[in-house]
């Protein structure tokens, strides 16, 4: 992967203050999911503001696609299209009288034609699941909706890199999970995502690269399991060990578990335990995972399939899938960490349906395949379960009459 963003010995001091960045070095690969972690006052926000030229280093260099940033007005305007920043406090980012005007602000400023602006705004709002909110005043939105509106305003500029300062602060657990799913969706579409966070559990599970900061310096960069396994780093930064990792370490200390690779999730931990207990498992006992692409399968058909498979657990990944579940009144068992939760169910013989959208379908397949490789267990993933059953739907269904849905195969 090529480097997209790099800091070389970056120093920064706010006017009449001591240095907040004291020689920062790191590089970020294109398409990475990066978490910037460190105690209060470490310099995370200052670093973020230096990424897209809001702050200019007092010395050192910031490089984007291997070229040093230029700070003239036109270069900065181009740069801010490519590196979008979502602030911690959405109220600081939303200022127009309506959501539409807010999201349209960037493209309008660039002099883009009205029709094109409209299409961009629709695409941005659709990506974050805020279609229908166009006329709403931003200050009347919930915290999660405000955050999404702010993200839509950044997305319409079609950035390569999206940076979020404390994306989940002020969101409830479901809202936070929803937002992190959205960031994953954007990452799957090819965007590099950087977040700053105090949430260690989130950073450990979500990121594939951790940048650890303290006192204006990057003191370490590396994969989460390495960073959080290092007691000296944890102590130096006032952090704590993520729960899954702490449990794993305790089990290793008690010789219940061994293994060079620390688990990143509950699923991995459970699998390590089962392997260590040498539990014999019969392949016939496993459940399967059916995957439905909500972009290609008619909503009525999905509704019908769900009704005729009441024993399947249901999860939705991504904004469009969650929206469809709401509209079709499909009660979801899982709205975050969906793939792992469905694999956990499959391991105890329960089958699941994952609703998702184009681009994310392969992610499910890849994730389950990676688990299969790691564990030696084969969980069946059915990508065409719903397509196969379309012809069996009563004709009335395809006209949207949900109540007619009585037949269909059952597990
Ligand atoms: N506008 C400012 N003027 C002067 N000093 C500032 C300003 N903003 C931040 N600082 C100082 O810079 C240092 C780094 O602050 P920064 O906000 O970047 O840290 P942070 O890691 O984001 O902290 P937190 O996790 O608490 O948000 C701190 O000592 C802070 O007091």
Short mmCIF file of C-alpha atoms and ligand atoms in Angstrom, two decimals:
data_model
loop_
_atom_site.label_atom_id
_atom_site.label_comp_id
_atom_site.label_asym_id
_atom_site.label_seq_id
_atom_site.Cartn_x
_atom_site.Cartn_y
_atom_site.Cartn_z
CA UNK A 1 0.00 0.00 0.00
CA UNK A 2 1.35 3.44 -0.83
CA UNK A 3 1.72 6.19 1.74
CA UNK A 4 -1.06 8.76 1.61
CA UNK A 5 -0.18 11.02 4.55
CA UNK A 6 3.13 11.59 6.30
CA UNK A 7 4.49 13.84 9.06
CA UNK A 8 8.22 14.49 9.13
CA UNK A 9 9.54 16.03 12.31
CA UNK A 10 6.51 18.31 12.65
CA UNK A 11 6.59 20.96 15.37
CA UNK A 12 3.74 23.29 16.20
CA UNK A 13 3.24 25.92 18.89
CA UNK A 14 0.05 27.95 19.33
CA UNK A 15 0.82 31.68 19.51
CA UNK A 16 2.71 32.56 22.70
CA UNK A 17 2.54 28.96 23.95
CA UNK A 18 4.91 26.08 24.40
CA UNK A 19 5.05 23.50 21.58
CA UNK A 20 1.98 21.26 21.30
CA UNK A 21 3.69 19.08 18.67
CA UNK A 22 7.36 18.46 19.43
CA UNK A 23 8.73 16.61 16.42
CA UNK A 24 5.99 14.28 15.19
CA UNK A 25 6.83 11.49 12.73
CA UNK A 26 4.45 8.93 11.24
CA UNK A 27 3.06 7.76 7.93
CA UNK A 28 -0.33 6.37 6.96
CA UNK A 29 -1.04 3.92 4.15
CA UNK A 30 -3.78 4.46 1.60
CA UNK A 31 -6.99 2.67 2.61
CA UNK A 32 -5.93 2.21 6.25
CA UNK A 33 -8.13 2.46 9.34
CA UNK A 34 -6.09 4.42 11.84
CA UNK A 35 -6.82 5.32 15.47
CA UNK A 36 -4.96 8.16 17.10
CA UNK A 37 -4.84 7.40 20.80
CA UNK A 38 -3.37 9.27 23.77
CA UNK A 39 -4.23 11.04 27.00
CA UNK A 40 -5.79 14.52 27.31
CA UNK A 41 -3.52 17.20 25.97
CA UNK A 42 -1.33 14.73 24.04
CA UNK A 43 -1.71 16.76 20.86
CA UNK A 44 -4.22 14.66 18.91
CA UNK A 45 -6.46 17.56 17.85
CA UNK A 46 -3.46 19.72 17.01
CA UNK A 47 -2.13 16.90 14.83
CA UNK A 48 -5.49 16.47 13.11
CA UNK A 49 -5.74 20.20 12.38
CA UNK A 50 -2.26 20.04 10.87
CA UNK A 51 -3.29 17.28 8.43
CA UNK A 52 -5.36 19.48 6.16
CA UNK A 53 -3.48 22.74 6.63
CA UNK A 54 -5.75 24.41 9.20
CA UNK A 55 -2.58 24.68 11.29
CA UNK A 56 0.77 25.19 9.62
CA UNK A 57 3.78 23.55 11.29
CA UNK A 58 6.29 25.91 12.83
CA UNK A 59 8.87 23.51 11.42
CA UNK A 60 8.92 20.12 9.71
CA UNK A 61 6.78 18.87 6.84
CA UNK A 62 3.37 17.35 6.23
CA UNK A 63 3.16 15.35 3.00
CA UNK A 64 0.04 14.25 1.14
CA UNK A 65 0.63 11.63 -1.59
CA UNK A 66 4.36 12.22 -1.03
CA UNK A 67 4.17 15.96 -1.82
CA UNK A 68 4.73 18.56 0.90
CA UNK A 69 1.62 20.62 1.69
CA UNK A 70 1.49 24.10 0.20
CA UNK A 71 -0.24 26.77 2.19
CA UNK A 72 -1.42 29.23 -0.48
CA UNK A 73 -5.16 29.69 -0.67
CA UNK A 74 -5.77 27.65 -3.82
CA UNK A 75 -3.59 24.69 -2.69
CA UNK A 76 -5.38 24.63 0.65
CA UNK A 77 -8.76 24.64 -1.06
CA UNK A 78 -7.71 21.64 -3.18
CA UNK A 79 -6.24 19.88 -0.15
CA UNK A 80 -9.42 20.27 1.91
CA UNK A 81 -11.40 18.58 -0.84
CA UNK A 82 -9.10 15.58 -0.56
CA UNK A 83 -8.75 15.48 3.24
CA UNK A 84 -12.09 15.95 4.98
CA UNK A 85 -12.28 16.73 8.66
CA UNK A 86 -15.24 16.02 10.92
CA UNK A 87 -15.02 17.93 14.19
CA UNK A 88 -15.84 16.53 17.60
CA UNK A 89 -18.57 19.10 18.12
CA UNK A 90 -20.93 18.91 15.14
CA UNK A 91 -22.48 22.28 16.07
CA UNK A 92 -19.15 23.86 15.11
CA UNK A 93 -19.50 22.37 11.62
CA UNK A 94 -23.21 22.88 10.89
CA UNK A 95 -24.27 26.46 10.39
CA UNK A 96 -26.75 26.72 7.46
CA UNK A 97 -30.51 26.99 8.07
CA UNK A 98 -31.25 23.56 6.56
CA UNK A 99 -29.45 20.22 6.21
CA UNK A 100 -29.58 20.58 2.41
CA UNK A 101 -27.88 23.99 2.46
CA UNK A 102 -25.30 22.77 4.91
CA UNK A 103 -24.33 19.73 2.89
CA UNK A 104 -24.42 21.79 -0.34
CA UNK A 105 -22.15 24.50 1.09
CA UNK A 106 -18.84 23.05 -0.20
CA UNK A 107 -19.94 22.28 -3.77
CA UNK A 108 -21.81 25.63 -4.05
CA UNK A 109 -18.63 27.41 -2.95
CA UNK A 110 -16.72 25.63 -5.68
CA UNK A 111 -19.15 27.07 -8.22
CA UNK A 112 -20.56 23.66 -9.19
CA UNK A 113 -23.78 23.78 -11.27
CA UNK A 114 -27.06 23.57 -9.36
CA UNK A 115 -28.15 20.20 -10.80
CA UNK A 116 -24.81 18.67 -10.00
CA UNK A 117 -24.90 20.07 -6.47
CA UNK A 118 -28.32 18.51 -6.00
CA UNK A 119 -27.05 15.12 -7.15
CA UNK A 120 -24.00 15.37 -4.88
CA UNK A 121 -26.11 16.32 -1.86
CA UNK A 122 -28.49 13.42 -2.52
CA UNK A 123 -25.55 11.03 -2.76
CA UNK A 124 -24.00 12.43 0.43
CA UNK A 125 -27.25 12.21 2.38
CA UNK A 126 -27.96 8.74 1.05
CA UNK A 127 -24.49 7.54 2.13
CA UNK A 128 -25.19 8.56 5.72
CA UNK A 129 -28.86 7.57 5.74
CA UNK A 130 -30.30 11.10 5.96
CA UNK A 131 -32.50 11.18 2.87
CA UNK A 132 -35.69 13.01 3.85
CA UNK A 133 -33.85 15.33 6.23
CA UNK A 134 -33.08 17.97 3.57
CA UNK A 135 -35.35 20.68 4.97
CA UNK A 136 -34.66 20.04 8.63
CA UNK A 137 -32.76 22.74 10.55
CA UNK A 138 -29.49 21.12 11.74
CA UNK A 139 -29.87 22.42 15.29
CA UNK A 140 -33.04 20.32 15.69
CA UNK A 141 -31.29 17.04 14.81
CA UNK A 142 -30.15 14.49 17.39
CA UNK A 143 -26.43 14.22 18.20
CA UNK A 144 -26.04 11.19 15.91
CA UNK A 145 -27.95 12.86 13.07
CA UNK A 146 -25.86 16.02 13.40
CA UNK A 147 -22.71 13.94 13.16
CA UNK A 148 -24.05 12.24 10.03
CA UNK A 149 -25.04 15.59 8.46
CA UNK A 150 -21.51 16.86 9.13
CA UNK A 151 -20.09 13.72 7.50
CA UNK A 152 -22.37 14.18 4.47
CA UNK A 153 -21.04 17.75 4.14
CA UNK A 154 -17.51 16.36 3.97
CA UNK A 155 -18.41 13.42 1.71
CA UNK A 156 -19.86 15.64 -1.03
CA UNK A 157 -16.32 16.93 -1.61
CA UNK A 158 -15.36 13.33 -2.46
CA UNK A 159 -12.30 13.19 -0.17
CA UNK A 160 -9.65 10.44 -0.19
CA UNK A 161 -9.04 10.76 3.54
CA UNK A 162 -11.63 11.31 6.26
CA UNK A 163 -10.46 12.40 9.70
CA UNK A 164 -12.74 12.31 12.73
CA UNK A 165 -11.94 13.96 16.03
CA UNK A 166 -13.62 11.82 18.72
CA UNK A 167 -16.35 10.51 16.38
CA UNK A 168 -18.32 8.63 19.03
CA UNK A 169 -18.19 11.14 21.88
CA UNK A 170 -21.71 12.28 22.79
CA UNK A 171 -23.30 9.31 20.96
CA UNK A 172 -25.14 6.52 22.75
CA UNK A 173 -23.77 2.95 22.25
CA UNK A 174 -26.16 2.17 19.38
CA UNK A 175 -25.44 5.53 17.71
CA UNK A 176 -21.71 5.01 18.14
CA UNK A 177 -21.90 1.50 16.67
CA UNK A 178 -23.97 2.84 13.79
CA UNK A 179 -21.40 5.52 13.09
CA UNK A 180 -18.47 3.10 13.19
CA UNK A 181 -20.34 0.86 10.73
CA UNK A 182 -20.63 3.88 8.46
CA UNK A 183 -16.90 4.51 8.73
CA UNK A 184 -16.29 0.86 7.80
CA UNK A 185 -18.59 1.24 4.82
CA UNK A 186 -16.64 4.30 3.66
CA UNK A 187 -13.38 2.43 4.18
CA UNK A 188 -14.64 -0.48 2.08
CA UNK A 189 -15.34 2.11 -0.65
CA UNK A 190 -11.62 2.95 -0.58
CA UNK A 191 -11.39 5.91 1.81
CA UNK A 192 -8.58 6.17 4.32
CA UNK A 193 -10.12 6.75 7.75
CA UNK A 194 -8.37 8.33 10.73
CA UNK A 195 -10.08 8.77 14.08
CA UNK A 196 -8.86 10.22 17.34
CA UNK A 197 -10.40 8.51 20.33
CA UNK A 198 -10.21 7.87 24.07
CA UNK A 199 -12.25 4.70 23.60
CA UNK A 200 -9.69 1.94 23.92
CA UNK A 201 -12.13 -0.90 23.18
CA UNK A 202 -13.15 0.80 19.97
CA UNK A 203 -9.59 1.56 18.87
CA UNK A 204 -8.48 -2.00 19.60
CA UNK A 205 -11.25 -3.69 17.64
CA UNK A 206 -11.76 -1.24 14.82
CA UNK A 207 -8.34 0.07 13.78
CA UNK A 208 -5.66 -1.78 11.90
CA UNK A 209 -3.03 0.81 12.80
CA UNK A 210 -2.64 2.64 16.12
CA UNK A 211 -0.75 5.90 16.50
CA UNK A 212 0.00 6.44 20.15
CA UNK A 213 0.65 10.02 21.27
CA UNK A 214 1.92 11.57 24.47
CA UNK A 215 3.16 15.07 25.30
CA UNK A 216 3.22 16.29 21.72
CA UNK A 217 5.03 13.22 20.34
CA UNK A 218 4.09 10.03 18.54
CA UNK A 219 5.60 7.49 20.88
CA UNK A 220 4.58 4.39 18.94
CA UNK A 221 2.80 3.27 15.79
CA UNK A 222 1.78 -0.29 15.08
CA UNK A 223 -0.96 -2.94 14.94
CA UNK A 224 -3.41 -2.84 17.89
CA UNK A 225 -2.48 -6.21 19.40
CA UNK A 226 1.19 -5.15 19.59
CA UNK A 227 0.53 -1.66 20.99
CA UNK A 228 -1.95 -2.73 23.65
CA UNK A 229 0.12 -5.77 24.69
CA UNK A 230 3.00 -3.54 25.72
CA UNK A 231 2.68 -2.68 29.44
CA UNK A 232 5.31 0.06 29.19
CA UNK A 233 3.37 1.85 26.45
CA UNK A 234 0.09 1.47 28.34
CA UNK A 235 1.64 2.91 31.51
CA UNK A 236 3.36 5.76 29.68
CA UNK A 237 0.10 6.94 28.16
CA UNK A 238 -2.34 6.43 31.05
CA UNK A 239 -4.30 3.96 28.94
CA UNK A 240 -5.66 0.61 29.94
CA UNK A 241 -5.76 -2.76 28.27
CA UNK A 242 -8.88 -3.59 26.23
CA UNK A 243 -11.15 -6.12 27.97
CA UNK A 244 -10.71 -8.90 25.39
CA UNK A 245 -6.94 -8.58 25.58
CA UNK A 246 -6.91 -8.42 29.37
CA UNK A 247 -9.04 -11.58 29.57
CA UNK A 248 -6.73 -13.30 27.09
CA UNK A 249 -3.63 -12.31 29.08
CA UNK A 250 -5.15 -13.62 32.32
CA UNK A 251 -6.08 -16.92 30.66
CA UNK A 252 -2.55 -17.24 29.26
CA UNK A 253 -1.09 -16.54 32.71
CA UNK A 254 -3.23 -19.38 34.05
CA UNK A 255 -2.07 -21.64 31.22
CA UNK A 256 -5.64 -22.06 30.02
CA UNK A 257 -4.67 -20.44 26.73
CA UNK A 258 -1.49 -20.05 24.83
CA UNK A 259 -0.70 -18.76 21.40
CA UNK A 260 1.32 -16.06 19.81
CA UNK A 261 -1.61 -14.12 18.42
CA UNK A 262 -3.84 -12.13 20.74
CA UNK A 263 -7.58 -12.14 19.91
CA UNK A 264 -9.09 -8.85 18.69
CA UNK A 265 -12.70 -9.74 19.38
CA UNK A 266 -14.99 -11.87 21.53
CA UNK A 267 -15.30 -14.24 18.56
CA UNK A 268 -11.55 -14.77 18.44
CA UNK A 269 -11.33 -15.22 22.17
CA UNK A 270 -14.13 -17.81 22.16
CA UNK A 271 -12.45 -19.64 19.32
CA UNK A 272 -9.08 -19.66 21.11
CA UNK A 273 -10.81 -21.11 24.17
CA UNK A 274 -12.64 -23.80 22.25
CA UNK A 275 -9.47 -24.80 20.44
CA UNK A 276 -7.53 -24.94 23.66
CA UNK A 277 -10.21 -27.07 25.30
CA UNK A 278 -9.87 -29.28 22.24
CA UNK A 279 -13.59 -29.39 21.78
CA UNK A 280 -14.54 -31.72 18.96
CA UNK A 281 -17.12 -30.07 16.81
CA UNK A 282 -19.27 -31.74 14.25
CA UNK A 283 -19.67 -29.74 11.04
CA UNK A 284 -23.34 -30.69 10.93
CA UNK A 285 -23.91 -28.71 14.10
CA UNK A 286 -22.93 -25.39 12.57
CA UNK A 287 -25.45 -22.87 11.43
CA UNK A 288 -25.07 -21.00 8.16
CA UNK A 289 -24.99 -17.33 7.21
CA UNK A 290 -27.22 -16.11 4.38
CA UNK A 291 -26.30 -12.77 2.90
CA UNK A 292 -28.76 -10.47 1.16
CA UNK A 293 -27.76 -7.50 -0.97
CA UNK A 294 -30.55 -4.97 -0.36
CA UNK A 295 -29.51 -3.11 -3.53
CA UNK A 296 -30.52 -6.03 -5.75
CA UNK A 297 -33.18 -8.06 -3.94
CA UNK A 298 -36.69 -6.52 -3.85
CA UNK A 299 -37.74 -5.32 -0.39
CA UNK A 300 -40.93 -7.39 -0.53
CA UNK A 301 -38.91 -10.50 -1.14
CA UNK A 302 -36.68 -9.79 1.81
CA UNK A 303 -39.70 -9.20 4.02
CA UNK A 304 -41.15 -12.51 2.87
CA UNK A 305 -37.91 -14.42 3.42
CA UNK A 306 -37.63 -13.07 6.93
CA UNK A 307 -41.19 -14.09 7.72
CA UNK A 308 -40.68 -17.59 6.40
CA UNK A 309 -37.39 -18.05 8.27
CA UNK A 310 -38.35 -16.94 11.79
CA UNK A 311 -35.54 -18.90 13.42
CA UNK A 312 -32.81 -17.02 11.61
CA UNK A 313 -31.03 -14.27 13.54
CA UNK A 314 -31.06 -11.02 11.62
CA UNK A 315 -28.36 -8.43 11.30
CA UNK A 316 -27.92 -5.35 9.10
CA UNK A 317 -24.67 -3.81 8.01
CA UNK A 318 -24.54 -0.38 6.46
CA UNK A 319 -26.89 2.53 6.14
CA UNK A 320 -29.05 1.24 3.28
CA UNK A 321 -29.59 -2.15 4.90
CA UNK A 322 -30.55 -0.57 8.22
CA UNK A 323 -32.88 1.82 6.46
CA UNK A 324 -34.58 -1.07 4.66
CA UNK A 325 -34.98 -2.96 7.93
CA UNK A 326 -36.69 0.08 9.46
CA UNK A 327 -39.02 0.60 6.49
CA UNK A 328 -39.90 -3.10 6.24
CA UNK A 329 -40.26 -3.37 10.02
CA UNK A 330 -37.71 -6.17 10.20
CA UNK A 331 -36.63 -6.56 13.82
CA UNK A 332 -32.86 -6.80 13.90
CA UNK A 333 -30.91 -8.88 16.39
CA UNK A 334 -27.61 -7.28 15.42
CA UNK A 335 -26.81 -3.80 14.21
CA UNK A 336 -23.08 -3.71 14.90
CA UNK A 337 -20.25 -6.21 14.85
CA UNK A 338 -22.72 -8.18 12.77
CA UNK A 339 -20.42 -10.67 11.03
CA UNK A 340 -18.69 -11.77 14.23
CA UNK A 341 -22.00 -12.13 16.03
CA UNK A 342 -23.42 -14.28 13.22
CA UNK A 343 -20.30 -16.48 13.22
CA UNK A 344 -20.68 -16.90 16.99
CA UNK A 345 -24.29 -18.01 16.42
CA UNK A 346 -23.23 -20.38 13.63
CA UNK A 347 -20.78 -22.02 16.01
CA UNK A 348 -23.65 -23.03 18.26
CA UNK A 349 -25.78 -24.22 15.37
CA UNK A 350 -27.92 -21.15 14.72
CA UNK A 351 -28.35 -19.65 11.26
CA UNK A 352 -28.45 -15.96 10.42
CA UNK A 353 -29.36 -13.54 7.69
CA UNK A 354 -27.15 -10.51 7.08
CA UNK A 355 -28.73 -7.63 5.20
CA UNK A 356 -26.14 -5.49 3.53
CA UNK A 357 -25.42 -3.58 0.34
CA UNK A 358 -23.21 -3.82 -2.72
CA UNK A 359 -19.55 -3.71 -1.80
CA UNK A 360 -20.16 -5.02 1.70
CA UNK A 361 -21.29 -8.49 0.56
CA UNK A 362 -17.75 -9.51 -0.23
CA UNK A 363 -16.62 -8.19 3.11
CA UNK A 364 -18.87 -10.75 4.82
CA UNK A 365 -17.49 -13.52 2.65
CA UNK A 366 -13.90 -12.45 3.29
CA UNK A 367 -14.41 -12.17 7.05
CA UNK A 368 -16.03 -15.60 7.37
CA UNK A 369 -13.37 -17.10 5.09
CA UNK A 370 -10.62 -15.58 7.27
CA UNK A 371 -12.28 -17.12 10.32
CA UNK A 372 -12.52 -20.51 8.52
CA UNK A 373 -8.81 -20.37 7.71
CA UNK A 374 -7.86 -19.45 11.23
CA UNK A 375 -10.08 -21.93 13.03
CA UNK A 376 -10.22 -24.82 10.59
CA UNK A 377 -14.02 -24.68 10.90
CA UNK A 378 -16.16 -24.18 7.83
CA UNK A 379 -19.14 -21.89 8.22
CA UNK A 380 -21.38 -21.93 5.13
CA UNK A 381 -22.03 -18.51 3.61
CA UNK A 382 -24.94 -18.43 1.19
CA UNK A 383 -24.86 -15.39 -1.08
CA UNK A 384 -27.83 -16.42 -3.18
CA UNK A 385 -30.32 -17.77 -0.65
CA UNK A 386 -32.84 -15.02 -1.35
CA UNK A 387 -32.31 -14.93 -5.12
CA UNK A 388 -32.97 -18.66 -5.30
CA UNK A 389 -36.22 -18.29 -3.45
CA UNK A 390 -37.56 -15.32 -5.42
CA UNK A 391 -39.45 -17.48 -7.93
CA UNK A 392 -41.23 -19.25 -5.10
CA UNK A 393 -42.73 -16.06 -3.72
CA UNK A 394 -46.46 -15.66 -4.16
CA UNK A 395 -47.11 -13.25 -7.02
CA UNK A 396 -48.91 -10.84 -4.72
CA UNK A 397 -45.69 -10.34 -2.79
CA UNK A 398 -43.97 -8.75 -5.69
CA UNK A 399 -46.79 -6.26 -5.64
CA UNK A 400 -45.96 -5.42 -2.05
CA UNK A 401 -48.62 -7.37 -0.14
CA UNK A 402 -46.65 -8.57 2.88
CA UNK A 403 -49.54 -10.28 4.55
CA UNK A 404 -49.67 -12.95 1.83
CA UNK A 405 -46.25 -14.19 2.81
CA UNK A 406 -46.85 -17.66 4.20
CA UNK A 407 -44.90 -20.11 2.13
CA UNK A 408 -41.23 -20.57 1.47
CA UNK A 409 -38.53 -22.89 2.57
CA UNK A 410 -37.72 -23.23 6.23
CA UNK A 411 -34.50 -24.20 7.88
N1 LIG B 1 -6.03 27.03 20.70
C1 LIG B 1 -5.04 26.71 21.54
N2 LIG B 1 -4.26 27.67 22.07
C2 LIG B 1 -3.26 27.36 22.91
N3 LIG B 1 -2.95 26.10 23.30
C3 LIG B 1 -3.71 25.11 22.82
C4 LIG B 1 -4.80 25.35 21.93
N4 LIG B 1 -5.38 24.19 21.62
C5 LIG B 1 -4.68 23.24 22.28
N5 LIG B 1 -3.69 23.79 23.00
C6 LIG B 1 -2.70 23.08 23.83
O1 LIG B 1 -2.03 22.14 23.02
C7 LIG B 1 -1.80 20.92 23.73
C8 LIG B 1 -2.40 19.78 22.93
O2 LIG B 1 -3.80 19.95 22.90
P1 LIG B 1 -4.74 19.07 21.96
O3 LIG B 1 -6.11 19.63 22.07
O4 LIG B 1 -4.12 18.96 20.63
O5 LIG B 1 -4.63 17.66 22.72
P2 LIG B 1 -5.61 16.39 22.60
O6 LIG B 1 -4.73 15.20 22.63
O7 LIG B 1 -6.52 16.54 21.46
O8 LIG B 1 -6.38 16.51 23.98
P3 LIG B 1 -7.87 15.95 24.35
O9 LIG B 1 -7.79 14.46 24.31
O10 LIG B 1 -8.05 16.46 25.74
O11 LIG B 1 -8.84 16.53 23.38
C9 LIG B 1 -2.42 21.10 25.10
O12 LIG B 1 -1.40 21.47 26.00
C10 LIG B 1 -3.39 22.27 24.92
O13 LIG B 1 -3.50 23.04 26.10
#
